[in-house]
Coordinates of N, CA and C in Angstrom, one line a residue:
X260 N -28.5 22.0 -17.8 CA -29.5 21.1 -17.0 C -28.6 19.5 -17.9
X261 N -29.1 19.8 -18.9 CA -28.4 18.8 -19.6 C -26.5 18.4 -19.1
X262 N -26.3 19.7 -19.3 CA -24.7 19.3 -19.0 C -24.3 18.9 -17.5
X263 N -25.3 19.2 -16.6 CA -25.4 19.0 -14.9 C -25.4 17.1 -15.3
X264 N -26.6 17.1 -15.6 CA -26.7 15.4 -15.6 C -25.7 14.6 -16.7
X265 N -24.7 15.4 -17.8 CA -23.9 14.6 -18.1 C -22.6 14.3 -16.6
X266 N -22.3 15.4 -16.2 CA -21.1 15.5 -15.4 C -21.8 14.6 -14.3
X267 N -22.8 14.5 -14.4 CA -23.4 13.1 -12.6 C -23.2 12.0 -13.3
X268 N -23.4 11.6 -14.8 CA -23.1 10.5 -15.4 C -21.7 10.1 -15.5
X269 N -20.7 10.6 -15.8 CA -19.4 10.8 -15.6 C -18.8 10.0 -14.3
X270 N -19.3 11.0 -13.5 CA -18.8 11.0 -11.8 C -19.6 9.9 -11.5
X271 N -20.8 9.5 -11.7 CA -21.3 8.0 -11.7 C -20.5 6.3 -12.1
X272 N -20.0 7.3 -13.1 CA -19.2 5.6 -13.6 C -17.8 5.8 -13.2
X273 N -17.1 7.1 -12.7 CA -15.9 7.1 -12.7 C -15.9 6.2 -10.7
X274 N -17.0 6.0 -10.5 CA -17.3 5.7 -8.8 C -17.2 4.2 -9.4
X275 N -17.9 3.6 -10.0 CA -18.2 2.9 -10.4 C -16.9 1.8 -10.6
X276 N -16.4 2.6 -11.6 CA -14.9 1.9 -12.1 C -13.7 1.2 -11.3
X277 N -13.6 2.4 -10.2 CA -13.0 1.8 -9.2 C -13.4 0.7 -7.9
X278 N -12.0 0.1 -7.4 CA -12.7 -1.0 -7.0 C -12.2 -0.6 -5.4
X279 N -12.1 -0.7 -4.1 CA -11.7 -0.3 -3.0 C -10.9 -1.7 -2.6
X280 N -9.5 -1.7 -2.1 CA -9.0 -2.4 -1.5 C -9.4 -2.1 -0.2
X281 N -9.7 -3.0 1.1 CA -10.1 -3.0 2.6 C -8.8 -3.5 3.1
X282 N -7.9 -1.8 3.7 CA -6.8 -2.0 4.4 C -6.9 -2.3 5.7
X283 N -7.8 -2.6 6.0 CA -8.2 -3.4 7.2 C -7.4 -2.7 8.7
X284 N -7.0 -1.7 8.7 CA -6.3 -0.8 9.6 C -7.5 -0.4 10.7
X285 N -8.6 0.2 10.2 CA -9.8 1.0 11.1 C -9.9 -0.7 12.5
X286 N -9.8 -1.8 11.5 CA -10.3 -2.9 12.7 C -9.9 -3.6 13.6
X287 N -8.0 -2.8 13.1 CA -6.7 -3.4 14.2 C -6.8 -3.1 15.7
X288 N -6.9 -4.2 16.4 CA -6.4 -3.9 18.6 C -5.4 -2.8 18.3
X289 N -5.4 -1.8 19.4 CA -4.4 -1.3 19.7 C -3.8 -2.3 20.9
X290 N -2.4 -2.3 20.2 CA -0.9 -3.4 20.7 C -1.0 -4.5 20.2
X291 N -2.0 -4.3 18.7 CA -1.7 -5.7 18.3 C -0.7 -5.7 17.3
X292 N 0.1 -7.2 16.7 CA 1.2 -6.5 16.2 C 1.8 -6.2 15.0
X293 N 0.0 -6.3 14.3 CA 0.4 -6.4 12.5 C -1.5 -5.7 12.4
X294 N -1.6 -5.1 11.5 CA -2.5 -4.5 10.7 C -3.2 -6.0 10.3
X295 N -4.4 -6.7 10.8 CA -5.0 -8.0 10.1 C -5.1 -7.7 8.9
X296 N -4.4 -8.8 8.3 CA -4.7 -9.1 6.6 C -3.0 -8.6 6.4
X297 N -2.4 -8.3 7.0 CA -1.0 -7.7 6.6 C 0.1 -8.7 7.4
X298 N 1.4 -8.6 6.6 CA 2.1 -9.2 7.4 C 3.6 -8.6 6.9
X299 N 4.7 -8.5 7.4 CA 6.2 -8.4 7.4 C 6.8 -9.4 6.8
X300 N 7.4 -9.1 5.9 CA 7.8 -9.4 4.4 C 9.1 -10.4 5.1
X301 N 9.5 -11.6 5.2 CA 10.4 -12.5 5.4 C 10.9 -13.3 4.5
X302 N 11.0 -13.1 3.1 CA 11.4 -14.0 2.1 C 13.1 -14.3 2.0
X303 N 13.2 -13.3 3.1 CA 15.5 -13.7 3.2 C 15.6 -13.8 4.2
X304 N 15.8 -14.5 4.5 CA 16.5 -14.8 6.3 C 16.9 -13.7 6.7
X305 N 16.8 -13.5 8.0 CA 17.6 -12.3 9.1 C 17.2 -12.8 10.3
X306 N 18.3 -12.5 11.2 CA 18.0 -12.4 12.5 C 16.4 -11.0 13.1
X307 N 17.0 -10.3 12.5 CA 15.7 -9.2 13.0 C 15.3 -8.9 11.8
X308 N 14.0 -8.6 11.8 CA 13.0 -8.4 10.7 C 12.1 -6.5 11.1
X309 N 12.6 -6.2 12.4 CA 12.1 -5.3 12.9 C 11.1 -5.4 13.5
X310 N 9.9 -4.2 14.2 CA 9.5 -4.3 14.9 C 7.9 -3.7 14.2
X311 N 6.6 -4.2 14.9 CA 5.4 -3.2 14.5 C 4.6 -3.5 15.6
X312 N 3.6 -2.5 15.6 CA 2.5 -2.3 16.9 C 1.4 -1.3 16.4
X313 N 0.4 -1.2 16.2 CA -0.6 -1.0 16.1 C -1.0 0.3 17.5
X314 N -1.1 1.7 17.4 CA -0.9 2.1 18.1 C -2.1 3.6 18.1
X315 N -2.3 4.4 18.7 CA -3.3 5.4 18.7 C -2.7 6.2 17.6
X316 N -3.2 6.6 16.8 CA -2.6 7.8 15.6 C -2.9 9.3 16.4
X317 N -3.1 10.3 15.1 CA -2.9 11.5 15.1 C -4.4 12.0 16.3
X318 N -4.7 11.6 16.2 CA -6.0 11.8 17.2 C -6.3 10.4 17.8
X319 N -7.3 11.0 18.8 CA -7.7 9.6 20.1 C -8.5 8.6 19.0
X320 N -9.2 9.0 18.2 CA -10.1 7.7 17.4 C -9.6 7.6 16.3
X321 N -7.9 7.8 16.1 CA -7.6 7.2 15.3 C -6.3 5.7 15.8
X322 N -6.0 4.7 14.5 CA -5.3 4.1 14.6 C -4.2 4.4 13.6
X323 N -3.1 3.5 14.0 CA -2.1 4.1 13.0 C -1.0 2.8 13.5
X324 N -0.4 2.6 12.4 CA 0.7 1.4 12.3 C 2.2 2.2 12.6
X325 N 2.8 1.5 13.7 CA 3.9 1.9 13.8 C 4.9 0.9 13.3
X326 N 5.7 1.1 13.0 CA 6.7 0.6 12.1 C 8.4 0.6 12.4
X327 N 9.2 -0.2 12.9 CA 10.3 0.1 12.8 C 11.2 -1.0 12.1
X328 N 12.4 -0.5 11.9 CA 13.5 -1.2 10.4 C 14.4 -1.5 11.4
X329 N 14.9 -3.0 11.0 CA 16.0 -3.3 11.5 C 17.6 -1.9 11.4
X330 N 18.5 -1.5 12.2 CA 19.3 -0.4 11.6 C 20.5 -0.7 10.6
X331 N 20.1 -2.4 10.4 CA 21.4 -2.8 9.3 C 20.2 -3.4 8.0
X332 N 19.3 -3.4 8.0 CA 18.2 -3.8 7.1 C 17.0 -3.3 6.5
X333 N 16.4 -2.5 5.8 CA 15.0 -2.4 5.4 C 14.4 -3.7 5.7
X334 N 12.8 -3.0 5.9 CA 12.2 -4.1 6.2 C 10.5 -3.5 5.4
X335 N 9.9 -4.5 5.0 CA 8.4 -4.4 4.3 C 7.5 -4.9 4.8
X336 N 6.0 -4.4 4.6 CA 4.8 -5.1 5.1 C 4.0 -5.2 4.0
X337 N 3.4 -6.4 3.4 CA 2.1 -6.5 2.5 C 1.2 -7.3 3.0
X338 N 0.3 -6.7 2.1 CA -1.3 -7.7 2.5 C -0.9 -8.8 1.7
X339 N -1.8 -10.2 2.6 CA -1.7 -11.5 2.4 C -2.6 -11.7 1.3
X340 N -3.8 -11.2 1.2 CA -4.8 -11.5 0.0 C -4.6 -10.2 -1.0
X341 N -4.6 -11.1 -2.2 CA -3.9 -10.2 -3.5 C -5.4 -10.1 -4.2
X342 N -5.2 -8.9 -5.1 CA -6.0 -8.5 -5.7 C -6.1 -8.7 -7.1
X343 N -7.2 -8.9 -7.6 CA -7.2 -9.1 -9.2 C -7.1 -7.7 -9.8
X344 N -5.9 -7.5 -11.0 CA -5.9 -6.5 -11.7 C -5.6 -7.3 -13.2
X345 N -5.4 -5.9 -14.2 CA -5.3 -6.0 -15.6 C -4.3 -5.2 -16.0
X346 N -2.8 -5.5 -16.2 CA -2.4 -4.3 -17.0 C -3.2 -3.4 -17.3
X347 N -2.4 -2.3 -16.9 CA -3.2 -0.5 -17.5 C -3.7 -0.3 -16.3
X348 N -4.4 -0.7 -15.3 CA -4.9 0.0 -14.4 C -3.7 0.3 -13.3
X349 N -4.4 1.0 -12.2 CA -3.9 1.7 -11.5 C -4.0 1.1 -9.6
X350 N -2.8 1.2 -9.4 CA -3.0 1.3 -7.7 C -3.1 2.7 -7.3
X351 N -4.3 3.1 -6.6 CA -4.2 4.4 -6.1 C -3.6 4.3 -4.4
X352 N -3.2 4.8 -4.0 CA -2.1 4.7 -2.1 C -2.2 5.9 -1.8
X353 N -2.9 6.3 -0.8 CA -2.5 7.3 -0.2 C -2.8 7.4 1.8
X354 N -2.1 7.7 2.5 CA -2.1 7.4 3.8 C -1.3 9.2 4.2
X355 N -1.7 9.0 5.5 CA -0.9 10.1 6.8 C 0.7 9.8 7.2
X356 N 1.3 10.0 7.0 CA 2.4 9.3 7.3 C 3.3 10.4 8.3
X357 N 4.2 9.5 9.1 CA 5.7 11.0 9.6 C 6.5 9.8 10.5
X358 N 7.8 9.9 10.6 CA 8.7 9.3 11.2 C 10.3 9.8 10.8
X359 N 10.6 8.9 10.6 CA 12.5 8.9 10.3 C 12.6 8.2 9.2
X360 N 13.5 8.5 8.2 CA 14.2 7.6 7.1 C 13.2 8.0 6.1
X361 N 13.0 7.1 5.1 CA 12.5 6.9 4.0 C 11.4 5.8 3.5
X362 N 9.6 6.1 3.6 CA 8.9 5.1 3.2 C 8.9 4.8 1.6
X363 N 8.5 3.5 1.3 CA 7.9 3.2 -0.3 C 7.0 2.7 -0.4
X364 N 6.0 3.5 -1.5 CA 4.3 2.7 -1.7 C 4.8 2.1 -2.6
X365 N 4.1 0.8 -2.6 CA 4.6 0.2 -4.1 C 3.4 -0.9 -4.0
X366 N 3.9 -2.2 -5.0 CA 2.8 -3.4 -4.8 C 4.0 -4.6 -5.4
X367 N 3.9 -5.7 -4.9 CA 4.1 -6.9 -5.4 C 3.6 -7.6 -6.6
X368 N 3.8 -8.3 -7.8 CA 3.1 -8.5 -8.7 C 2.8 -9.9 -8.6
X369 N 2.0 -10.5 -9.2 CA 1.4 -12.2 -9.2 C 1.2 -12.2 -10.4
X370 N 1.6 -13.5 -11.3 CA 0.9 -14.1 -12.2 C -0.6 -14.8 -12.0
X371 N -1.4 -15.5 -13.1 CA -2.3 -16.2 -13.1 C -2.0 -17.3 -12.3
X372 N -1.5 -18.0 -11.9 CA -1.7 -19.2 -11.3 C -1.3 -18.5 -9.5
X373 N -0.7 -17.8 -9.6 CA -0.4 -16.6 -8.2 C 0.8 -16.7 -7.5
X374 N 1.6 -17.0 -8.7 CA 3.3 -16.9 -8.3 C 3.8 -15.8 -8.2
X375 N 4.8 -15.2 -7.9 CA 5.4 -13.9 -8.0 C 5.8 -14.0 -9.4
X376 N 5.8 -12.8 -10.0 CA 6.7 -12.3 -11.2 C 7.5 -11.2 -11.2
X377 N 8.9 -12.2 -11.6 CA 9.9 -11.4 -11.7 C 9.9 -10.5 -13.0
X378 N 10.6 -9.3 -13.5 CA 11.0 -8.8 -14.5 C 9.9 -7.7 -14.8
X379 N 9.1 -7.4 -13.5 CA 8.3 -6.2 -13.6 C 8.9 -4.9 -13.5
X380 N 8.7 -4.4 -14.1 CA 8.9 -2.8 -14.0 C 8.0 -2.5 -13.2
X381 N 8.0 -2.3 -11.8 CA 7.1 -2.2 -10.3 C 7.7 -0.7 -10.2
X382 N 6.5 0.1 -10.4 CA 6.7 1.8 -10.1 C 6.5 1.5 -8.6
X383 N 6.9 3.2 -7.7 CA 6.6 2.9 -6.8 C 6.5 4.8 -6.5
X384 N 6.5 5.0 -5.4 CA 6.4 6.4 -4.6 C 7.5 6.5 -3.3
X385 N 8.7 7.1 -3.3 CA 9.1 7.2 -1.8 C 9.4 8.7 -1.2
X386 N 9.1 8.7 0.1 CA 9.0 9.3 0.4 C 9.9 10.0 1.7
X387 N 10.5 11.3 2.1 CA 11.5 11.1 3.0 C 10.9 11.4 4.3
X388 N 10.4 10.6 5.5 CA 9.6 11.1 6.3 C 10.1 12.3 7.3
X389 N 9.6 12.5 7.9 CA 9.7 14.0 9.0 C 9.0 13.7 10.2
X390 N 9.0 14.7 11.3 CA 8.4 14.9 12.3 C 6.8 15.4 12.5
X391 N 6.8 15.7 11.4 CA 5.3 16.2 11.4 C 4.1 15.5 10.2
X392 N 3.3 14.9 10.9 CA 2.0 14.2 9.9 C 1.7 15.1 8.4
X393 N 2.4 14.2 7.5 CA 1.8 14.7 6.0 C 1.3 13.5 5.2
X394 N 0.1 13.6 4.3 CA -0.2 13.0 3.6 C -0.1 12.7 2.3
X395 N 0.5 11.5 1.7 CA 1.1 11.4 0.6 C -0.1 10.8 0.0
X396 N 0.2 10.8 -1.2 CA -0.9 9.8 -2.5 C 0.1 9.3 -3.8
X397 N -0.1 8.5 -4.4 CA 0.5 7.8 -5.4 C -0.6 7.4 -6.4
X398 N -0.2 7.0 -7.5 CA -1.0 6.3 -8.5 C 0.3 5.8 -9.5
X399 N 0.5 4.1 -9.0 CA 1.0 3.3 -9.6 C 0.4 2.2 -10.5
X400 N 0.8 2.7 -11.8 CA 0.1 2.1 -12.9 C 0.9 0.2 -12.7
X401 N 0.0 -0.7 -13.4 CA 0.0 -1.7 -13.2 C 0.8 -2.3 -14.7
X402 N 1.6 -3.1 -14.5 CA 2.9 -3.5 -15.8 C 2.8 -5.3 -15.5
X403 N 3.2 -5.6 -16.7 CA 3.5 -6.4 -17.1 C 4.9 -7.2 -17.2
X404 N 5.4 -8.2 -17.2 CA 6.8 -8.0 -16.8 C 7.1 -8.0 -18.2
X405 N 8.5 -7.5 -17.9 CA 9.2 -7.7 -19.8 C 9.7 -8.8 -20.3
X406 N 9.7 -9.9 -19.8 CA 9.2 -10.9 -20.7 C 8.2 -11.5 -21.0
X407 N 7.3 -10.8 -21.1 CA 5.8 -11.0 -21.4 C 4.3 -11.9 -20.7
X408 N 5.1 -11.6 -19.6 CA 4.3 -12.7 -18.6 C 3.5 -11.7 -17.7
X409 N 2.2 -12.0 -18.2 CA 1.0 -11.6 -17.5 C 0.9 -11.1 -16.2
X410 N 0.3 -10.1 -15.3 CA 0.3 -9.6 -14.1 C -1.2 -9.5 -14.0
X411 N -1.3 -10.8 -12.9 CA -3.0 -11.0 -13.0 C -3.3 -10.3 -11.5
X412 N -2.3 -10.1 -10.1 CA -3.0 -9.8 -9.4 C -1.7 -9.1 -8.4
X413 N -1.9 -8.3 -8.1 CA -1.0 -7.5 -6.5 C -1.4 -7.4 -5.5
X414 N -0.2 -7.3 -4.7 CA -0.4 -7.2 -3.1 C 0.6 -5.7 -2.9
X415 N -0.2 -4.9 -2.5 CA 0.2 -3.7 -1.9 C 1.0 -3.8 -1.0
X416 N 2.4 -2.7 -1.3 CA 3.4 -2.9 0.1 C 4.0 -1.7 0.1
X417 N 4.7 -1.6 1.4 CA 5.0 -0.3 2.5 C 6.2 -0.9 2.9
X418 N 7.5 -0.4 2.0 CA 9.2 -0.6 2.3 C 9.3 0.6 3.4
X419 N 10.2 0.7 4.6 CA 10.7 1.4 5.6 C 12.3 1.3 5.2
X420 N 13.2 2.4 5.0 CA 14.8 2.5 4.8 C 15.1 1.9 6.0
X421 N 16.5 0.7 6.0 CA 17.0 0.5 7.7 C 17.3 2.0 8.5
X422 N 17.1 1.3 9.6 CA 16.8 2.4 11.0 C 15.8 3.3 10.3
X423 N 14.7 3.0 9.9 CA 13.7 4.0 9.9 C 12.9 3.4 10.5
X424 N 12.0 4.9 10.9 CA 10.9 4.8 12.1 C 9.9 5.0 11.1
X425 N 8.1 4.7 11.6 CA 7.6 5.2 10.6 C 6.0 4.9 11.3
X426 N 5.2 5.9 11.2 CA 3.5 5.6 11.7 C 3.4 6.1 10.5
X427 N 2.0 5.1 10.1 CA 1.3 5.7 9.2 C 0.1 5.1 9.6
X428 N -1.1 6.3 8.9 CA -2.5 6.2 9.3 C -3.2 6.8 8.1
X429 N -4.5 6.7 8.2 CA -5.7 7.1 7.0 C -5.4 6.4 5.6
X430 N -4.9 5.0 6.0 CA -4.7 4.3 4.2 C -5.6 3.9 3.7
X431 N -5.6 4.3 2.1 CA -6.8 3.9 1.6 C -5.7 3.6 0.2
X432 N -6.6 3.1 0.0 CA -6.1 1.9 -1.5 C -7.4 1.7 -2.2
X433 N -7.4 1.6 -3.5 CA -8.0 1.4 -4.7 C -7.9 0.8 -5.9
X434 N -8.3 0.0 -7.0 CA -7.8 0.1 -8.1 C -8.7 0.5 -8.8
X435 N -8.1 1.5 -10.1 CA -8.9 2.2 -10.6 C -7.9 1.7 -12.3
X436 N -8.9 2.2 -13.3 CA -8.6 1.9 -14.6 C -8.0 3.4 -15.3
X437 N -8.1 4.5 -14.6 CA -7.7 5.9 -15.5 C -7.2 6.6 -14.2

């Protein structure tokens, strides 16, 4: 009984320490161009940033984002809302994916005043896509800049290799400290 109580206490503590990030895919409308609260990265000028649309996923009641990168360049999408973090915490990212090309899960780092922080050794998870749905998971540690600038916020991002096609569903994001 004592061991069970200790195990339950530890499990409850772990649940309390994790912070969910709402991805909003479930609230997206079929046919919409993007997941609410996400956008295509347009930081570099280009004639074509690719295409995105919300479609029916692997099951009739499932929604997925279909993202297509231009033939000559990769593209990425990221969350508009930044999530508060501390160095040493982890972004846990999971989703079901299929398509062609390579998808990369990562985050964009921002400082205390909200500006982008360069020089951060940002971890990532790259996966070669195929014709069948696969679940991918990663745990990406938040790190400060090499020059000592603190990262205080992140925006999860999903990148697709040039000419790639991605279907992604069941996105799950959370911040955890271990």
